[in-house]
PDB file of C-alpha atoms and ligand atoms in Angstrom:
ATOM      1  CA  UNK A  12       0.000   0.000   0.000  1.00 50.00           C
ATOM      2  CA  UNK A  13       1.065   3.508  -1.267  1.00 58.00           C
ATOM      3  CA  UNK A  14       1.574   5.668   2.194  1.00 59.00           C
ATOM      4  CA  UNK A  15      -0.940   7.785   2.895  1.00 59.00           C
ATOM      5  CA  UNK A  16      -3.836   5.426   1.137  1.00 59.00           C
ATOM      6  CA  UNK A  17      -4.557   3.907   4.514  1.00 60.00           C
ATOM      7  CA  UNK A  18      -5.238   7.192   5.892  1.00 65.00           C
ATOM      8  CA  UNK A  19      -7.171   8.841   3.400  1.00 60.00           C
ATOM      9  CA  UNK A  20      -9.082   5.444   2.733  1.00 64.00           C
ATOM     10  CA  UNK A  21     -10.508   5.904   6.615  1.00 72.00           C
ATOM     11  CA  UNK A  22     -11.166  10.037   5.998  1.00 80.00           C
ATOM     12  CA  UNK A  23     -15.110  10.734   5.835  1.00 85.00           C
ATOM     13  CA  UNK A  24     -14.339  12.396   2.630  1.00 85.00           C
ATOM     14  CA  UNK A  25     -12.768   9.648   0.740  1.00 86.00           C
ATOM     15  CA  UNK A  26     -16.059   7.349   2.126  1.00 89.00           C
ATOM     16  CA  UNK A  27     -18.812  10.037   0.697  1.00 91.00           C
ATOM     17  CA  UNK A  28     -16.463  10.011  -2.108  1.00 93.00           C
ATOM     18  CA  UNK A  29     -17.253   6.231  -2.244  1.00 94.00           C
ATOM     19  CA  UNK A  30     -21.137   6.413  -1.498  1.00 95.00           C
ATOM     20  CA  UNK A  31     -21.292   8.576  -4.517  1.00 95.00           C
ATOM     21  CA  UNK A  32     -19.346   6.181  -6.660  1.00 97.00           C
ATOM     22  CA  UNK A  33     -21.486   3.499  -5.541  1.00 97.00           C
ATOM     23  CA  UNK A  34     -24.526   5.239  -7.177  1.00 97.00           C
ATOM     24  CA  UNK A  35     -23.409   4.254 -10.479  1.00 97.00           C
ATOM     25  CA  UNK A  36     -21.084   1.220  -9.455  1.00 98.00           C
ATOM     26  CA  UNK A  37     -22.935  -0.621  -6.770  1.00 96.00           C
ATOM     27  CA  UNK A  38     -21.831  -0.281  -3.254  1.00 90.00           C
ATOM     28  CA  UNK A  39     -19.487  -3.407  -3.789  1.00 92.00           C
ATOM     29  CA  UNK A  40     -18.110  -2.152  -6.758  1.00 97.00           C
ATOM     30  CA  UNK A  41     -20.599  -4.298  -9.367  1.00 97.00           C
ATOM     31  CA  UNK A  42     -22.438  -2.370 -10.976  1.00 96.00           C
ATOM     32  CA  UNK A  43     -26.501  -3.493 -11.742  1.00 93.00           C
ATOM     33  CA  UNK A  44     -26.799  -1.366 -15.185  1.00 95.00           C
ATOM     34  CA  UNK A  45     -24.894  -3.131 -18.143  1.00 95.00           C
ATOM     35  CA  UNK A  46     -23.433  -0.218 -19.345  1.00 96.00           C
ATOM     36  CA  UNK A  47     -21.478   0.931 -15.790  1.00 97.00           C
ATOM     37  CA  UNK A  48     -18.403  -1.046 -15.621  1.00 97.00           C
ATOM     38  CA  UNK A  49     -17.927  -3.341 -12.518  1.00 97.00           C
ATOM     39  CA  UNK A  50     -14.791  -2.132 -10.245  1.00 98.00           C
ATOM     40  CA  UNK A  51     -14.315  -5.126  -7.954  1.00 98.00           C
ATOM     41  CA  UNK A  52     -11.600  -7.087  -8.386  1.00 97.00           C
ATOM     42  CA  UNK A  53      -9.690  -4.810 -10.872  1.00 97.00           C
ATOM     43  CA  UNK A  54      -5.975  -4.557 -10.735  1.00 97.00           C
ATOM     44  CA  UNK A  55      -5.455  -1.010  -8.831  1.00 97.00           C
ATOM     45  CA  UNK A  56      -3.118   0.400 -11.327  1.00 98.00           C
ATOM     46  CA  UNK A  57      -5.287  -0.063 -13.893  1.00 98.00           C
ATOM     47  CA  UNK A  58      -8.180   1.819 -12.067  1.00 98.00           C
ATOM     48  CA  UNK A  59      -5.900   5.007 -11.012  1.00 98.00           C
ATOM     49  CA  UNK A  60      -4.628   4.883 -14.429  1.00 98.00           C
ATOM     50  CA  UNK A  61      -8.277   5.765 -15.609  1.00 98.00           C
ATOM     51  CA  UNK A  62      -9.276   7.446 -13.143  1.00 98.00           C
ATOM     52  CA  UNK A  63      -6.106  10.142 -13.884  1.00 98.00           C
ATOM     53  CA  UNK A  64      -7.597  10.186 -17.443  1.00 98.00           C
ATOM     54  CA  UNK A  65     -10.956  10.671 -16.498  1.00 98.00           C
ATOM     55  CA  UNK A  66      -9.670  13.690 -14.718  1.00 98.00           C
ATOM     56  CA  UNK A  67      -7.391  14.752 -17.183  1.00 98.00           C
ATOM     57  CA  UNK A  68      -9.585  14.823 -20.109  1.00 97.00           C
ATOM     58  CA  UNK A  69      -7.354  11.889 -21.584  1.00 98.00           C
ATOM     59  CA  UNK A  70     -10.364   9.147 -21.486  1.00 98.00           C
ATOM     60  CA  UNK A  71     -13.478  11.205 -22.448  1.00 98.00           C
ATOM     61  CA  UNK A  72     -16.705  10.657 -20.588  1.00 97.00           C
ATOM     62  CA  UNK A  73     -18.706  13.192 -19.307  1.00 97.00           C
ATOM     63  CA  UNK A  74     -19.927  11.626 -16.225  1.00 96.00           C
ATOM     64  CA  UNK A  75     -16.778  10.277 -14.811  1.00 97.00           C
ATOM     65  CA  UNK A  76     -14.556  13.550 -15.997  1.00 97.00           C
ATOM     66  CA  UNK A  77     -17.663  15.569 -13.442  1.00 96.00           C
ATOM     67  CA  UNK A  78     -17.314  12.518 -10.765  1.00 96.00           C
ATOM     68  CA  UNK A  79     -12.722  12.959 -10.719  1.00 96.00           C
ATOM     69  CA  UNK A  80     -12.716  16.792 -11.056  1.00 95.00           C
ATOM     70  CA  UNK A  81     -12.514  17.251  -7.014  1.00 91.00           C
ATOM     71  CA  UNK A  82     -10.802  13.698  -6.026  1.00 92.00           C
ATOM     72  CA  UNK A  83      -6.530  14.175  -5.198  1.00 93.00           C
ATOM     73  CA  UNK A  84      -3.878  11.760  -6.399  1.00 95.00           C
ATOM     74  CA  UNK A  85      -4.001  10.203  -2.957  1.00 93.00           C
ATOM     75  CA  UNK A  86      -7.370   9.511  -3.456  1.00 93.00           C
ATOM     76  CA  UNK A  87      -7.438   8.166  -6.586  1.00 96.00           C
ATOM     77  CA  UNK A  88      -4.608   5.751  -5.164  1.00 96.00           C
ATOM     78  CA  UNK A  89      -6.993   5.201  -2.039  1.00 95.00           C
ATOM     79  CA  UNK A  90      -9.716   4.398  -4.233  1.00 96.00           C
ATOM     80  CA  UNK A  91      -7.918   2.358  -6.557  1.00 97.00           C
ATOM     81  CA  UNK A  92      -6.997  -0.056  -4.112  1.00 95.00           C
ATOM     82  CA  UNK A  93     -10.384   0.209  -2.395  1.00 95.00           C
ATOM     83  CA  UNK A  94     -12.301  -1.776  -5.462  1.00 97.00           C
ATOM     84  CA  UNK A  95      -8.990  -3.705  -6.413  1.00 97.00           C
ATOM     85  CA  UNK A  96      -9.270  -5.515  -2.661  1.00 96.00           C
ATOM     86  CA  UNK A  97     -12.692  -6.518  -3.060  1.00 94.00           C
ATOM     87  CA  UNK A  98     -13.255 -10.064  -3.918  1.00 89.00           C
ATOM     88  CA  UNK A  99     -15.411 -10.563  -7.203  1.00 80.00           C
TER      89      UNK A  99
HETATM   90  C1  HEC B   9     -23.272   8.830 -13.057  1.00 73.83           C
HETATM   91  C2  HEC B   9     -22.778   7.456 -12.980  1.00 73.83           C
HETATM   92  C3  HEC B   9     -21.337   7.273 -12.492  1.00 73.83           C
HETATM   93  C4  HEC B   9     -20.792   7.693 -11.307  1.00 73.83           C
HETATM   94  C5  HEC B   9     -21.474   8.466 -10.183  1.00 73.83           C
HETATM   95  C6  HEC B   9     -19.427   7.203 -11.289  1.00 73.83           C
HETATM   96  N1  HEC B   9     -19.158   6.518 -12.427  1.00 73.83           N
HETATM   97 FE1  HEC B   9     -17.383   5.623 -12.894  1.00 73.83          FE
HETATM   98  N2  HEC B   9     -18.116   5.139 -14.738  1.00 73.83           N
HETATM   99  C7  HEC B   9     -19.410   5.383 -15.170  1.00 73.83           C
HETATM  100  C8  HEC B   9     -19.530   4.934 -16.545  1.00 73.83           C
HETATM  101  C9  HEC B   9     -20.789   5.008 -17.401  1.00 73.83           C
HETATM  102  C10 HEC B   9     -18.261   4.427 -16.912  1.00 73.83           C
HETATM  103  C11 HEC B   9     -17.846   3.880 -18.286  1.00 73.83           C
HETATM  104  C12 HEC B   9     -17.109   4.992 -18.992  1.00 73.83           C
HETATM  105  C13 HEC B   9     -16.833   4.694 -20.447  1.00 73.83           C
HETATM  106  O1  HEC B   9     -17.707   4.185 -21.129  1.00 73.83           O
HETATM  107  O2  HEC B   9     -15.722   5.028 -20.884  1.00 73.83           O
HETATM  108  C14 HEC B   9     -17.404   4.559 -15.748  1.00 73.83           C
HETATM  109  C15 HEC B   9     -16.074   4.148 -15.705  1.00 73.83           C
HETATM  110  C16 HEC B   9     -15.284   4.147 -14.568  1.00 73.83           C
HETATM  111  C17 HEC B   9     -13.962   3.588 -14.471  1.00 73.83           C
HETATM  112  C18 HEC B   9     -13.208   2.874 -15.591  1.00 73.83           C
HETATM  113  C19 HEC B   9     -13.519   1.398 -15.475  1.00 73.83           C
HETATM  114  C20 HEC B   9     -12.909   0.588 -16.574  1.00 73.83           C
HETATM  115  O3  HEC B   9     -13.159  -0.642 -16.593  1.00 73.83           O
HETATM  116  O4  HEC B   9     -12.179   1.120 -17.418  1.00 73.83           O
HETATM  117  C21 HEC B   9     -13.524   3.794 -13.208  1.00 73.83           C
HETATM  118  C22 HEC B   9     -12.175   3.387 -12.624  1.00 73.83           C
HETATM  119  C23 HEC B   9     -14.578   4.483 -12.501  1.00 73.83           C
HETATM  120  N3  HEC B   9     -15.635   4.679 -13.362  1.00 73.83           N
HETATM  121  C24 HEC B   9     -14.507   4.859 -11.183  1.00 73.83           C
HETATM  122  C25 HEC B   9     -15.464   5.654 -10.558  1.00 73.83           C
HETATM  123  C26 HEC B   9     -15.277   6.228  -9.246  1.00 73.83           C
HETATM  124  C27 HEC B   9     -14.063   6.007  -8.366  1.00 73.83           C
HETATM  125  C28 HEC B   9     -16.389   6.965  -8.991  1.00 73.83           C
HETATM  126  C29 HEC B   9     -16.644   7.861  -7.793  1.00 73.83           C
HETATM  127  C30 HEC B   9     -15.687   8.955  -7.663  1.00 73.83           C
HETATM  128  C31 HEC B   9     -17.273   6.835 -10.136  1.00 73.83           C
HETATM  129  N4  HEC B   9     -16.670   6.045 -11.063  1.00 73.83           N
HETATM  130  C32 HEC B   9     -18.541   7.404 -10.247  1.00 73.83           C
HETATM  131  C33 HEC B   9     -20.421   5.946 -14.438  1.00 73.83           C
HETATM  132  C34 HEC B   9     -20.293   6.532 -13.200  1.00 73.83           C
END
């Protein structure tokens, strides 16, 4: 684990960050609709990786560059490892 992750991962922010996410991709990181990606299980680079895009413009989607304008690197790296640890 990245330092730092651990803490932000317990802040209140980073968990309304993650009731928010849920919305769209299920509070265990599965989504129900077939066109949300599921999160579980996927490897954590992989996830920062988009979610840096998402916030950089690099991967366009208009929902998901709104949802990443506000999160910090050390929560994307929080988050990232928050869906890569759950089982799927
Ligand atoms: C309004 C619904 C919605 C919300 C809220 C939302 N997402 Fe998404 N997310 C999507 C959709 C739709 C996609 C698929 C984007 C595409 O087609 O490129 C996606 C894609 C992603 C991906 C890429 C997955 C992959 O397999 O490439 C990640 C990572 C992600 N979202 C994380 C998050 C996180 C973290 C949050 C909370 C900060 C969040 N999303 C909130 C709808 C949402």
């Amino acid at each position: 684990m990245t330092p730092g992750a651990a803490s932000a991962l317990d802040s209140l922010e980073l968990q309304n960050v993650i009731a928010q996410c849920a919305a769209c991709h299920g509070a265990e990181g599965i989504a129900k609709d077939v066109e949300i990606p599921n999160l579980a299980g996927q490897h954590d680079r992989y996830l920062a990786e988009q979610l840096r895009n998402f916030r950089s413009g690099k991967r366009p989607h208009k929902e998901m560059r709104y949802m990443s304008r506000h999160i910090t690197d050390e929560e994307i790296e929080a988050l990232a490892q928050y869906y890569a640890n759950i089982p799927h």
